[in-house]
Coordinates of C-alpha atoms in Angstrom, one line a residue:
X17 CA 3.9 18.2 -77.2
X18 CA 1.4 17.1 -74.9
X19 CA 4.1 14.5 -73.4
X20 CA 5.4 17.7 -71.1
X21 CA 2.5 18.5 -70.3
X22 CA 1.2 15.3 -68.9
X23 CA 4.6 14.8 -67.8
X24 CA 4.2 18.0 -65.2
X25 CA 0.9 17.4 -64.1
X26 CA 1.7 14.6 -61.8
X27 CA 4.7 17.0 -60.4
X28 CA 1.9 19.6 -59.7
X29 CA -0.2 17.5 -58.1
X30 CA 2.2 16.0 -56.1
X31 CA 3.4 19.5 -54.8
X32 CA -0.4 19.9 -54.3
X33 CA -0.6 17.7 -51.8
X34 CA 2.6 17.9 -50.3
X35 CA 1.2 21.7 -49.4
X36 CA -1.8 19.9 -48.0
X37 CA 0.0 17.4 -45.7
X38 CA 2.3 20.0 -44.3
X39 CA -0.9 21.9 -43.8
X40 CA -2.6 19.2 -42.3
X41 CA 0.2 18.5 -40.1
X42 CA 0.5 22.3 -39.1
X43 CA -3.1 22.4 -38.2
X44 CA -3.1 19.1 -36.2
X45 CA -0.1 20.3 -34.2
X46 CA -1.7 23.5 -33.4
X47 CA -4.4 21.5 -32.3
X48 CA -2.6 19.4 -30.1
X49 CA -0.6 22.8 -28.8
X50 CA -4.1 24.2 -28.1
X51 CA -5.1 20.8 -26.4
X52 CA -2.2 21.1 -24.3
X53 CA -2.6 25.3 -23.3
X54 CA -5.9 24.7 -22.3
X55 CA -5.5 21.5 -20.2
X56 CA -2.3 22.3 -18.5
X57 CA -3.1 26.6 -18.4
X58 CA -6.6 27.2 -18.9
X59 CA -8.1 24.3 -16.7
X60 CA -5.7 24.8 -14.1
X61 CA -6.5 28.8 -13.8
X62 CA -10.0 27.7 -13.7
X63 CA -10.2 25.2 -11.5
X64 CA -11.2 25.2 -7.7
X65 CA -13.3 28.2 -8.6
X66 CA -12.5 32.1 -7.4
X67 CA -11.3 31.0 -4.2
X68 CA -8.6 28.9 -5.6
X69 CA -4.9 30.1 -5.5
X70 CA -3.2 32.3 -8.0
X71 CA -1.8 29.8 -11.0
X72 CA 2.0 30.4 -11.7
X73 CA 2.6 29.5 -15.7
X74 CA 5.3 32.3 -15.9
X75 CA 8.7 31.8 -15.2
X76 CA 12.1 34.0 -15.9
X77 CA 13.5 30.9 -17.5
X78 CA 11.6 30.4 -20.8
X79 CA 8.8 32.7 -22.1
X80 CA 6.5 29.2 -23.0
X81 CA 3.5 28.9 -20.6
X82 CA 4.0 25.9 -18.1
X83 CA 6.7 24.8 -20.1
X84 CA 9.5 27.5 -18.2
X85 CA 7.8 26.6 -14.8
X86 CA 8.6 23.1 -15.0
X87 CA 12.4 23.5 -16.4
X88 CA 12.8 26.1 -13.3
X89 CA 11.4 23.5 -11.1
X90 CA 13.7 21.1 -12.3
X91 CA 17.0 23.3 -11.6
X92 CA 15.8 24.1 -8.6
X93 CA 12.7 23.6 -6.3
X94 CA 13.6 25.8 -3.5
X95 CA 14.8 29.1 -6.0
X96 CA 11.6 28.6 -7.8
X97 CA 9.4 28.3 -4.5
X98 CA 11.4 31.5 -2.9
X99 CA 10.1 33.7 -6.5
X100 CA 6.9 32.6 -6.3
X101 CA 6.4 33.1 -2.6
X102 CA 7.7 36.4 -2.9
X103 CA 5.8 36.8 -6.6
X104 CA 2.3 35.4 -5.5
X105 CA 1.7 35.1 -1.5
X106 CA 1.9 32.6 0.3
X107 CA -0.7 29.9 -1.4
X108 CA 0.4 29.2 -5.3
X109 CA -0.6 26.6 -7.6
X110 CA 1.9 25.6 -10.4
X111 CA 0.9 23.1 -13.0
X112 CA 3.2 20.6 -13.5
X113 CA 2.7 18.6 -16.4
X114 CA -1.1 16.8 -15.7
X115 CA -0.5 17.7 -12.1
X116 CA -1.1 20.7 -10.0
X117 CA 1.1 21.6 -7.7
X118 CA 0.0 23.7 -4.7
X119 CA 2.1 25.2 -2.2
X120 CA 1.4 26.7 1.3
X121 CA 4.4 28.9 2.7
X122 CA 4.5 30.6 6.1
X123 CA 3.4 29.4 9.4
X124 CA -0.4 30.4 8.9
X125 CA -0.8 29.1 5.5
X126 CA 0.8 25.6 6.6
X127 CA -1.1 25.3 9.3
X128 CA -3.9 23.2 7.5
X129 CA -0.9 21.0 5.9
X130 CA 0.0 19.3 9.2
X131 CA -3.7 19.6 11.4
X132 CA -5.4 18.1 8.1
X133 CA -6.3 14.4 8.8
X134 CA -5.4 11.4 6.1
X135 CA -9.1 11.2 4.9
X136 CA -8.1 15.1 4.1
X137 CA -4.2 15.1 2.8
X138 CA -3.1 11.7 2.3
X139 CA 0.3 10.7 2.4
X140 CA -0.3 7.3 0.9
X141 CA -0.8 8.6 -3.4
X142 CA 2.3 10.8 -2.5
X143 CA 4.9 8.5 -1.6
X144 CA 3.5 4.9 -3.0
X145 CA 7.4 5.2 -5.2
X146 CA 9.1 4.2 -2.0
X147 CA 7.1 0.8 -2.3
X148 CA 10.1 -0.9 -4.3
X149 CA 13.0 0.2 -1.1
X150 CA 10.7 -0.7 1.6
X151 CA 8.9 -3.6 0.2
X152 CA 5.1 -4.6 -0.6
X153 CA 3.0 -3.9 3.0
X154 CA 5.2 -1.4 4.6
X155 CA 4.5 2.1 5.8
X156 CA 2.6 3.5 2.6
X157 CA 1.9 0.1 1.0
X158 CA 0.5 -1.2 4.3
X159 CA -3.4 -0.6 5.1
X160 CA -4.6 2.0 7.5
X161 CA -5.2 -0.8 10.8
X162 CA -1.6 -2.8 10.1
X163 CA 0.3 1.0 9.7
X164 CA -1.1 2.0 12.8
X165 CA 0.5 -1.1 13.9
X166 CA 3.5 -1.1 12.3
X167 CA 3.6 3.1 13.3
X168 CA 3.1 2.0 17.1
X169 CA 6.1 -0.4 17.2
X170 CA 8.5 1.6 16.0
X171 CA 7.5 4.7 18.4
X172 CA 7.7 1.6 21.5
X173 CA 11.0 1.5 20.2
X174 CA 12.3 5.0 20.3
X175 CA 10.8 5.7 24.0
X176 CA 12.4 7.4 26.6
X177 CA 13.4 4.0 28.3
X178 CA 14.7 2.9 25.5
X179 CA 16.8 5.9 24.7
X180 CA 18.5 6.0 27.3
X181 CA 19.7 2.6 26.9
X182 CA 20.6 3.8 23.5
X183 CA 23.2 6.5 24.4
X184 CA 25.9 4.3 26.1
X185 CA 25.6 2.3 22.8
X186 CA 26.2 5.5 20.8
X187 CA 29.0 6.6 22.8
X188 CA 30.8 3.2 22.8
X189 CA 30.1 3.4 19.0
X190 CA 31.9 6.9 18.5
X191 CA 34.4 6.3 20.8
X192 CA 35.7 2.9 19.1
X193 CA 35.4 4.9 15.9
X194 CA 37.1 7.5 16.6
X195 CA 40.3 5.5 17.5
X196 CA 41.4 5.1 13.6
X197 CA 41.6 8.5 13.2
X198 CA 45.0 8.7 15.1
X199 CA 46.3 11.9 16.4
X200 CA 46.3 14.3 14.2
X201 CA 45.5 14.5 10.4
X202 CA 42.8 15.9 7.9
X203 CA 39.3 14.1 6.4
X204 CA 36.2 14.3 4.6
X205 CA 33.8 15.1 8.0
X206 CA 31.0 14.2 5.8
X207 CA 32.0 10.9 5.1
X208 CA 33.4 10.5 8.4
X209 CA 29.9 11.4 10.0
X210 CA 27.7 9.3 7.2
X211 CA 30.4 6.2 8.4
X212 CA 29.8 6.4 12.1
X213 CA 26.2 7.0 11.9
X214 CA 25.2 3.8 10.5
X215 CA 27.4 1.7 12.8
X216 CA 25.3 3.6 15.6
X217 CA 22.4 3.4 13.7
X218 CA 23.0 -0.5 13.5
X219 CA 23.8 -1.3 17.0
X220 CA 20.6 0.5 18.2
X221 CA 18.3 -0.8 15.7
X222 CA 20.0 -4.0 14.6
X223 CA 21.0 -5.5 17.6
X224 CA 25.0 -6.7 18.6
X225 CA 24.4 -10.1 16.5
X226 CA 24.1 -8.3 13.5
X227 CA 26.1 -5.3 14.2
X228 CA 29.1 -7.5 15.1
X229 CA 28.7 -10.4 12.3
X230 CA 26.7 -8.7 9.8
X231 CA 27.3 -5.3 9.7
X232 CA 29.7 -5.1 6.1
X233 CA 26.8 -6.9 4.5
X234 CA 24.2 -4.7 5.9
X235 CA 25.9 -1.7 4.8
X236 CA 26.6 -2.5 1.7
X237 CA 23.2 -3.1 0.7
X238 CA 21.6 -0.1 2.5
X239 CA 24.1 1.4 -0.7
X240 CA 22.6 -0.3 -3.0
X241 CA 19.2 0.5 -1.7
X242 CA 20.2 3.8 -1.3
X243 CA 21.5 4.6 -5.0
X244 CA 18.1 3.0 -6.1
X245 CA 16.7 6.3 -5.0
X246 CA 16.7 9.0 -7.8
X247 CA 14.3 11.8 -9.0
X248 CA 13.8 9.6 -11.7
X249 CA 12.4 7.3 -9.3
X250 CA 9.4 9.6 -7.7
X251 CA 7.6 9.4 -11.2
X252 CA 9.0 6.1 -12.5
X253 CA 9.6 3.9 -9.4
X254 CA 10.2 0.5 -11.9
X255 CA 11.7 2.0 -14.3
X256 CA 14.2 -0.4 -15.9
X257 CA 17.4 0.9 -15.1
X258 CA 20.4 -0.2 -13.5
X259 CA 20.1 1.8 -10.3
X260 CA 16.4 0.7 -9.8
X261 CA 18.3 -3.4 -11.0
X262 CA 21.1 -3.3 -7.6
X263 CA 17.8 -1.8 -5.5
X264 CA 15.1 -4.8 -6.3
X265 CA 18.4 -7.3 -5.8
X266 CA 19.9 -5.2 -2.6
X267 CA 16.5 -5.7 -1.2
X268 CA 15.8 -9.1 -1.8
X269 CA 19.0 -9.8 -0.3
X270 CA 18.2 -8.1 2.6
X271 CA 15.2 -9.6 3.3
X272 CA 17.2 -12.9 2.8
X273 CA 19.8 -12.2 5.4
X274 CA 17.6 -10.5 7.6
X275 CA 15.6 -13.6 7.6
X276 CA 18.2 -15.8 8.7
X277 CA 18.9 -13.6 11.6
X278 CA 15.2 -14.0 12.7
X279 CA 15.1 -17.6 12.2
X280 CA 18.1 -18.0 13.9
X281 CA 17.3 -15.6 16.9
X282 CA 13.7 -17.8 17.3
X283 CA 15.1 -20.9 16.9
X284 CA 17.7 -20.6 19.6
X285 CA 15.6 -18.4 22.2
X286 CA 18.5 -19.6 25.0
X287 CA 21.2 -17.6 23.3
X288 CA 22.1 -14.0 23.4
X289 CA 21.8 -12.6 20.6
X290 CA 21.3 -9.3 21.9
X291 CA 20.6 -6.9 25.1
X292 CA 17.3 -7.3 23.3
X293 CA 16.3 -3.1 23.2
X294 CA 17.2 -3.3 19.8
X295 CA 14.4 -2.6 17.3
X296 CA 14.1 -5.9 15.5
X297 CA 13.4 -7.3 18.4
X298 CA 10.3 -5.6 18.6
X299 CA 9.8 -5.9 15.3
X300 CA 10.0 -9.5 15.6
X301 CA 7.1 -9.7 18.1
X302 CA 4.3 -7.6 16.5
X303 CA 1.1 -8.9 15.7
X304 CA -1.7 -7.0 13.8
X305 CA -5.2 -6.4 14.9
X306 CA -6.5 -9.6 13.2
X307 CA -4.2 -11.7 15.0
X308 CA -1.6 -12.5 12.0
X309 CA 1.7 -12.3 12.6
X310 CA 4.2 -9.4 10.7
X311 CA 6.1 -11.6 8.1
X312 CA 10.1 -11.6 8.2
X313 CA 9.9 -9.5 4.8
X314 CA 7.9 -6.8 6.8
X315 CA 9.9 -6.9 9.7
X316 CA 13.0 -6.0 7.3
X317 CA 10.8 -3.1 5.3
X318 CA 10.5 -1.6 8.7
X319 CA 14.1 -1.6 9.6
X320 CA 15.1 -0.5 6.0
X321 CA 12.5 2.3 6.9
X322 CA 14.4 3.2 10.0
X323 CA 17.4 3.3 8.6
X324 CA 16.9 5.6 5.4
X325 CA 15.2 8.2 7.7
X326 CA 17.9 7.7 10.8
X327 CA 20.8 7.7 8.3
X328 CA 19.8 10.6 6.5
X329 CA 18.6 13.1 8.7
X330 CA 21.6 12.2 11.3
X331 CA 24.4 11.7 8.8
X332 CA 23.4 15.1 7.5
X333 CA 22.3 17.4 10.1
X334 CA 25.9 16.2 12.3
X335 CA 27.5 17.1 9.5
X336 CA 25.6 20.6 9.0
X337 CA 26.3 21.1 13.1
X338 CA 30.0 20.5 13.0
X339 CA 30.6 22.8 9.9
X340 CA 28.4 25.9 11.3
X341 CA 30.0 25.3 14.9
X342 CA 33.3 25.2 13.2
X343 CA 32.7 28.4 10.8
X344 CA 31.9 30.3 14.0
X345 CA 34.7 30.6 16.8
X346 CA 32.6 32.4 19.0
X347 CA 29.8 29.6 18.8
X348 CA 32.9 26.5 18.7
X349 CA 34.7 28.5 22.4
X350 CA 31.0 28.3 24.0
X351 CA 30.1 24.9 22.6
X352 CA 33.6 23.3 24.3
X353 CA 33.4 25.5 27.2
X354 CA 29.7 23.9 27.6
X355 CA 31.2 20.5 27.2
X356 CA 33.8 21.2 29.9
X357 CA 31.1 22.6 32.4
X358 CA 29.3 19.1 32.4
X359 CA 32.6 17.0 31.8
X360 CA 34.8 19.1 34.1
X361 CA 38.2 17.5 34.3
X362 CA 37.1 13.9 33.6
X363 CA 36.7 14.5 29.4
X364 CA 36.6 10.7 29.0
X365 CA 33.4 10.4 31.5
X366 CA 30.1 8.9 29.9
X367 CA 27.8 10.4 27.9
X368 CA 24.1 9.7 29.7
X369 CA 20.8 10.3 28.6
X370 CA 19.7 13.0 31.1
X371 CA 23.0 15.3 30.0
X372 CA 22.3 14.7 26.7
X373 CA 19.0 15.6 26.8
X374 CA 19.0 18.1 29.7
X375 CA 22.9 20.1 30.1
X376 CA 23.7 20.8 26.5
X377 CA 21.2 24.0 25.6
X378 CA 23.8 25.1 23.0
X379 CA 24.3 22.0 21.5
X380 CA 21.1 21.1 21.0
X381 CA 19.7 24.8 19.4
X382 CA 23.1 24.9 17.2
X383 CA 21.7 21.4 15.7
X384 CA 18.0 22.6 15.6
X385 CA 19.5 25.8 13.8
X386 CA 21.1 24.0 11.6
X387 CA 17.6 21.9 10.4
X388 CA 16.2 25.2 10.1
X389 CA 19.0 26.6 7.7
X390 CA 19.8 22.7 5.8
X391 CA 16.6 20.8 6.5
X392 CA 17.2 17.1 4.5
X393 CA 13.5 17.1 3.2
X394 CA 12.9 20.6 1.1
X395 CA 9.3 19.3 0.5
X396 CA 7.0 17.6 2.6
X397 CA 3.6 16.9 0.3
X398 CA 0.2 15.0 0.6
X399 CA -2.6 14.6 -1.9
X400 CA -5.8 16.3 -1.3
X401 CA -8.3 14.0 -0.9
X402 CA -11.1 16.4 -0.5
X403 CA -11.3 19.9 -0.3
X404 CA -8.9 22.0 1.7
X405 CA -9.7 25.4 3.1
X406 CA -6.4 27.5 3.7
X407 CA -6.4 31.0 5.2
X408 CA -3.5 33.0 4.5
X409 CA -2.7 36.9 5.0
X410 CA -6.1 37.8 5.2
X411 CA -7.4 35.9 2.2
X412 CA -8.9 33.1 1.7
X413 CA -8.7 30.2 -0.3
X414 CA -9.9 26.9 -1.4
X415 CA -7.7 23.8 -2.4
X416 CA -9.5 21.7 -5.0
X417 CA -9.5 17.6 -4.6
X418 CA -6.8 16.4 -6.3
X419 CA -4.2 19.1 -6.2
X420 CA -0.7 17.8 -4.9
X421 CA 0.0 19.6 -1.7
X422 CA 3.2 20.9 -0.8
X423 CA 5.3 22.9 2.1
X424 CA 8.8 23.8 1.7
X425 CA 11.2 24.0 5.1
X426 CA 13.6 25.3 3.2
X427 CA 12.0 28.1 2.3
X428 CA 9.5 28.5 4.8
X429 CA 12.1 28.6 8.0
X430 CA 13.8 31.6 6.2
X431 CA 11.4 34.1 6.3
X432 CA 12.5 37.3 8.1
X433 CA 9.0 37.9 9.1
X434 CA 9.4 34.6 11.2
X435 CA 13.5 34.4 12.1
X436 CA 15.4 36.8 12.6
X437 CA 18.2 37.5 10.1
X438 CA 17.4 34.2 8.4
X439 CA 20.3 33.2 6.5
X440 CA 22.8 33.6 9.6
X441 CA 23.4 30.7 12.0
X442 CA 22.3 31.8 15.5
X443 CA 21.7 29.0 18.0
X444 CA 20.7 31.8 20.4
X445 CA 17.5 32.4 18.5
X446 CA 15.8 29.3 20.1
X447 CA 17.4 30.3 23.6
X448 CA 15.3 32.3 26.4
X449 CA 14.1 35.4 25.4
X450 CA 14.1 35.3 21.7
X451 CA 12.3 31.7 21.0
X452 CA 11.4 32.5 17.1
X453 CA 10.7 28.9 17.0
X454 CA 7.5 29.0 19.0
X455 CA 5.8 32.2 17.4
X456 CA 3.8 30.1 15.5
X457 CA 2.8 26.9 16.4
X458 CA 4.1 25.4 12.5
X459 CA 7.0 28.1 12.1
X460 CA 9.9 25.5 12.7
X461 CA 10.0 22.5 10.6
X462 CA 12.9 20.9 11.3
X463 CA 11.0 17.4 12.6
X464 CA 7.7 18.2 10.5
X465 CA 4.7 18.7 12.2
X466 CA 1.6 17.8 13.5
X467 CA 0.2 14.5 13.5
X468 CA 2.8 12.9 11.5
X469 CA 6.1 14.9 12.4
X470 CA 9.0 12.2 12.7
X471 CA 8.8 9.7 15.4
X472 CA 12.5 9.6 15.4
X473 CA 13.5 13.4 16.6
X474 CA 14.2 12.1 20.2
X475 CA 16.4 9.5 19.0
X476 CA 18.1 11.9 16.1
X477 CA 19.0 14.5 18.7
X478 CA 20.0 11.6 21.2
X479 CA 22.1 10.0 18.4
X480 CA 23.8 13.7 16.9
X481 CA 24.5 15.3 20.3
X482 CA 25.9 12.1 21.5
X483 CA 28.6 12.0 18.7
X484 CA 29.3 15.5 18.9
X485 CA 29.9 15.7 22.5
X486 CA 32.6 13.0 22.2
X487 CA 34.0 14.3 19.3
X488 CA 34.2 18.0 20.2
X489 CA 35.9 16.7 23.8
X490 CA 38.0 14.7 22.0
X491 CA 39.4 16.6 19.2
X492 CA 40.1 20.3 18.3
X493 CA 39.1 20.8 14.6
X494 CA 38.9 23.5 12.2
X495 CA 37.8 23.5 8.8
X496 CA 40.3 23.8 5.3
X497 CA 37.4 25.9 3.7
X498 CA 37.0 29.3 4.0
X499 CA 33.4 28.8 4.0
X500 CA 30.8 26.2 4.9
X501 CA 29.9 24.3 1.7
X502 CA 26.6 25.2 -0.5
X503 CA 23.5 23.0 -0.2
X504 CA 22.9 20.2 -2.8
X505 CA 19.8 21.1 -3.9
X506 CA 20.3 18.3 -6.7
X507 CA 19.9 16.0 -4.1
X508 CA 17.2 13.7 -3.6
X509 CA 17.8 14.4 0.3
X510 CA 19.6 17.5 0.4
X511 CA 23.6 18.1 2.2
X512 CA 26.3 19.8 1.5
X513 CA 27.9 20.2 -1.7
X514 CA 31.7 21.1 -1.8
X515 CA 34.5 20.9 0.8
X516 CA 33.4 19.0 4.1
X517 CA 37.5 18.4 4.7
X518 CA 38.4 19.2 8.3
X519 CA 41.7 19.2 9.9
X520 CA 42.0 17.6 13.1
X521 CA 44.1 17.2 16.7
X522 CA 43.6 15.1 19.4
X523 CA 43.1 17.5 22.5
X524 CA 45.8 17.6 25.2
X525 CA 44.4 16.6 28.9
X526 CA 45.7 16.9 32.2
X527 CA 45.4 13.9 33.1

């Protein structure tokens, strides 16, 4: 009889505590949840005092605080930016796992973003994940003196004088190119354009000896090193997977062959090797303020740095130009009739500097147009060192150290208050009389701005007007779309997503 009994009593106890570990397992979860609210909600809210910006935790896509914010962020930056913009003003903070995210939209609130000095907004915490393409001591990796330096070189070699040398070298380029495409037919104008910019990417930066023996090579490691970049990447940069594998190899192999070009160029100083303007050539030469030499594996970060922000922006924005030109007849008759005023009956006369830069007015607001609509970087962000004060539709506000600070050009050059219709493409909005560009000092961001806007503009509108001069002389083109593609948002650096296919015809001269 009391065999049952004792029989149960372990059972009961058992169930006992089974009720208690579920129990303490609820209450240590809650714990944890409550942990979680009040560092990534409550501390956030509270931080920076009541001057800091409004805190976004809310989003449309899930009801969990923070949680939603971070999933919407993840589909898409620019959407999520837009809501909160037109949600909150323009100076929001958005937590972002243990980060805060702060964003400054509209010309007067991202002012402070580019006049801010690096002991203010520092680029270096931001972008150290680019460390493993460009290499240890380069750009971001290198110290403040030997970045200077390295900073100084590069702009020596994208000066005026050299630019100009630049733009025969560009137009030989497309003109060879453009030989295989024949007569007629129909291709992908994105991968055309991404093609022929790195081979005039190369010449100008590379030099003929490289261009001409080492150019496969060169390209198919800038692929490599390419690929390596993923969004994975920004929070992981050596995390072990097989894109970030063909990166570390890509670049050890460039420095490699890159090495043996320097070598070989010092070695045999009585050879040609090159009209020497290219930019390893310079490279070659520098020396930082303490009298030691740049090493060969720096001189190849720099060129690898060149290239990812020459390629991209170039490849890109030629390929955004031709499309909007092409969607718009009205825009495509003035663009060849502008051609055909500089080029008169001679189509196959050279492309120089001074009419590249000086006689194409429509050519060169239809490509700023279309950085304002497609800009390659949708964020541009720094890491507040100290303090920031922002001033912004007549509040103010205080950034707190610490917060990750970030503009948007993609939303920020849309804002009807600032252009004009801003989802149409109108070249004519930069031309005399209207100038919505220059209504604020920091309303176009198609370059950056301030103290650290690109270096390479000069040589990006140089190198894009260039190619389209030639081609749109040489070719008449429409596009097989009915529309111009959608932006890839997904995109580390943004183009377009769908059908870039063009079909083409070589134009009929007199001659």
């Amino acid at each position: 009889m009391t065999l049952p009994t004792s029989g149960a009593a372990p059972m009961n106890v058992g169930g006992i505590a089974g009720g208690s570990d579920s129990m303490l397992l609820g209450l240590t979860c809650l714990s944890v949840l409550s942990l979680l609210y009040a560092f990534f909600v409550v501390r956030p809210r509270t931080k920076g005092g009541s001057s800091a910006p409004p805190t976004v935790t809310n989003s449309p896509v899930s009801g969990l605080p923070v949680v939603g914010t971070i999933v919407e962020f993840g589909k898409s930056p620019v959407k999520m930016v837009q809501r909160c913009y037109e949600e909150y003003g323009p100076v929001f903070t958005v937590p972002f796992f243990h980060k805060r995210l702060t964003f400054l939209i509209g010309p007067e609130a991202q002012e402070p973003f580019f006049k801010a000095p690096d002991e203010v907004l520092s680029q270096d915490e931001v972008y150290g994940f680019m460390k493993p393409v460009f290499g240890p001591g380069v750009v971001y990796d290198a110290s403040k003196k030997n970045r200077q330096v390295q900073f100084q070189s590069m702009a020596h070699g994208l000066r005026t004088s050299r630019l100009k040398g630049y733009t025969a070298k560009i137009e030989k380029e497309t003109r060879q190119y453009l030989e295989t495409w024949g007569e007629s037919g129909e291709l992908d104008l994105f991968h055309a354009l991404s093609e022929l910019t790195i081979l005039t990417s190369s010449r100008c930066l590379h030099g003929d000896d490289v261009r001409e023996n080492l150019f496969k090579e060169v390209s198919e490691l800038y692929h490599d090193l390419d690929h390596g970049l993923t969004p994975l990447t920004v929070f992981f940069p050596n995390a072990p997977t097989a894109a970030h594998k063909k990166r570390n190899e890509a670049r050890a192999k460039m420095v490699e062959l890159f090495g043996k070009v320097i070598k070989n160029r010092r070695d045999n100083p009585d050879v040609k090797h090159s009209d020497g303007t290219d930019i390893l050539s310079i490279f070659m030469d520098v020396k930082y303020k303490d009298g030691s030499p740049i090493t060969d594996e720096q001189v190849t970060g720099l060129l690898i740095a060149l290239l990812f922000a020459g390629q991209h922006t170039s490849c890109i924005t030629s390929t955004w130009t031709s499309l909007f030109i092409l969607n718009n007849p009205e825009i495509m008759k003035r663009i060849v009739s502008e051609q055909e005023d500089i080029f008169g009956d001679e189509p196959d006369a050279a492309v120089d500097y001074k009419k590249v830069n000086e006689d194409m007015p429509l050519l060169h607001n239809s490509m700023k147009e279309a950085l304002r609509l497609c800009p390659p970087l949708i964020l541009l962000i720094r890491y507040a060192v100290k303090e920031l004060k922002v001033k912004a539709a007549g509040k103010n506000y205080t950034i707190p150290k610490g917060d990750m600070v970030l503009i948007s050009p993609s939303v920020g050059m849309r804002i009807p208050e600032v252009f004009q219709d801003p989802d149409a493409f109108d070249p004519d909005r930069f031309g005399p009389g209207r100038e919505e560009d220059k209504s604020s000092p920091y309303a176009y961001m198609g370059f950056g701005g301030g103290m650290h806007s690109c270096m390479g503009q000069n040589f990006a509108f140089v190198q894009v007007k260039t190619i389209l001069s030639v081609l749109f002389r040489e070719f008449e083109m429409e596009m097989i779309a009915d529309k111009v593609p959608d932006i890839d948002y997904e995109a580390m650096v943004v183009g377009p997503k769908g059908d870039c296919r063009i079909r083409y015809k070589k134009r009929q001269t007199s001659n």
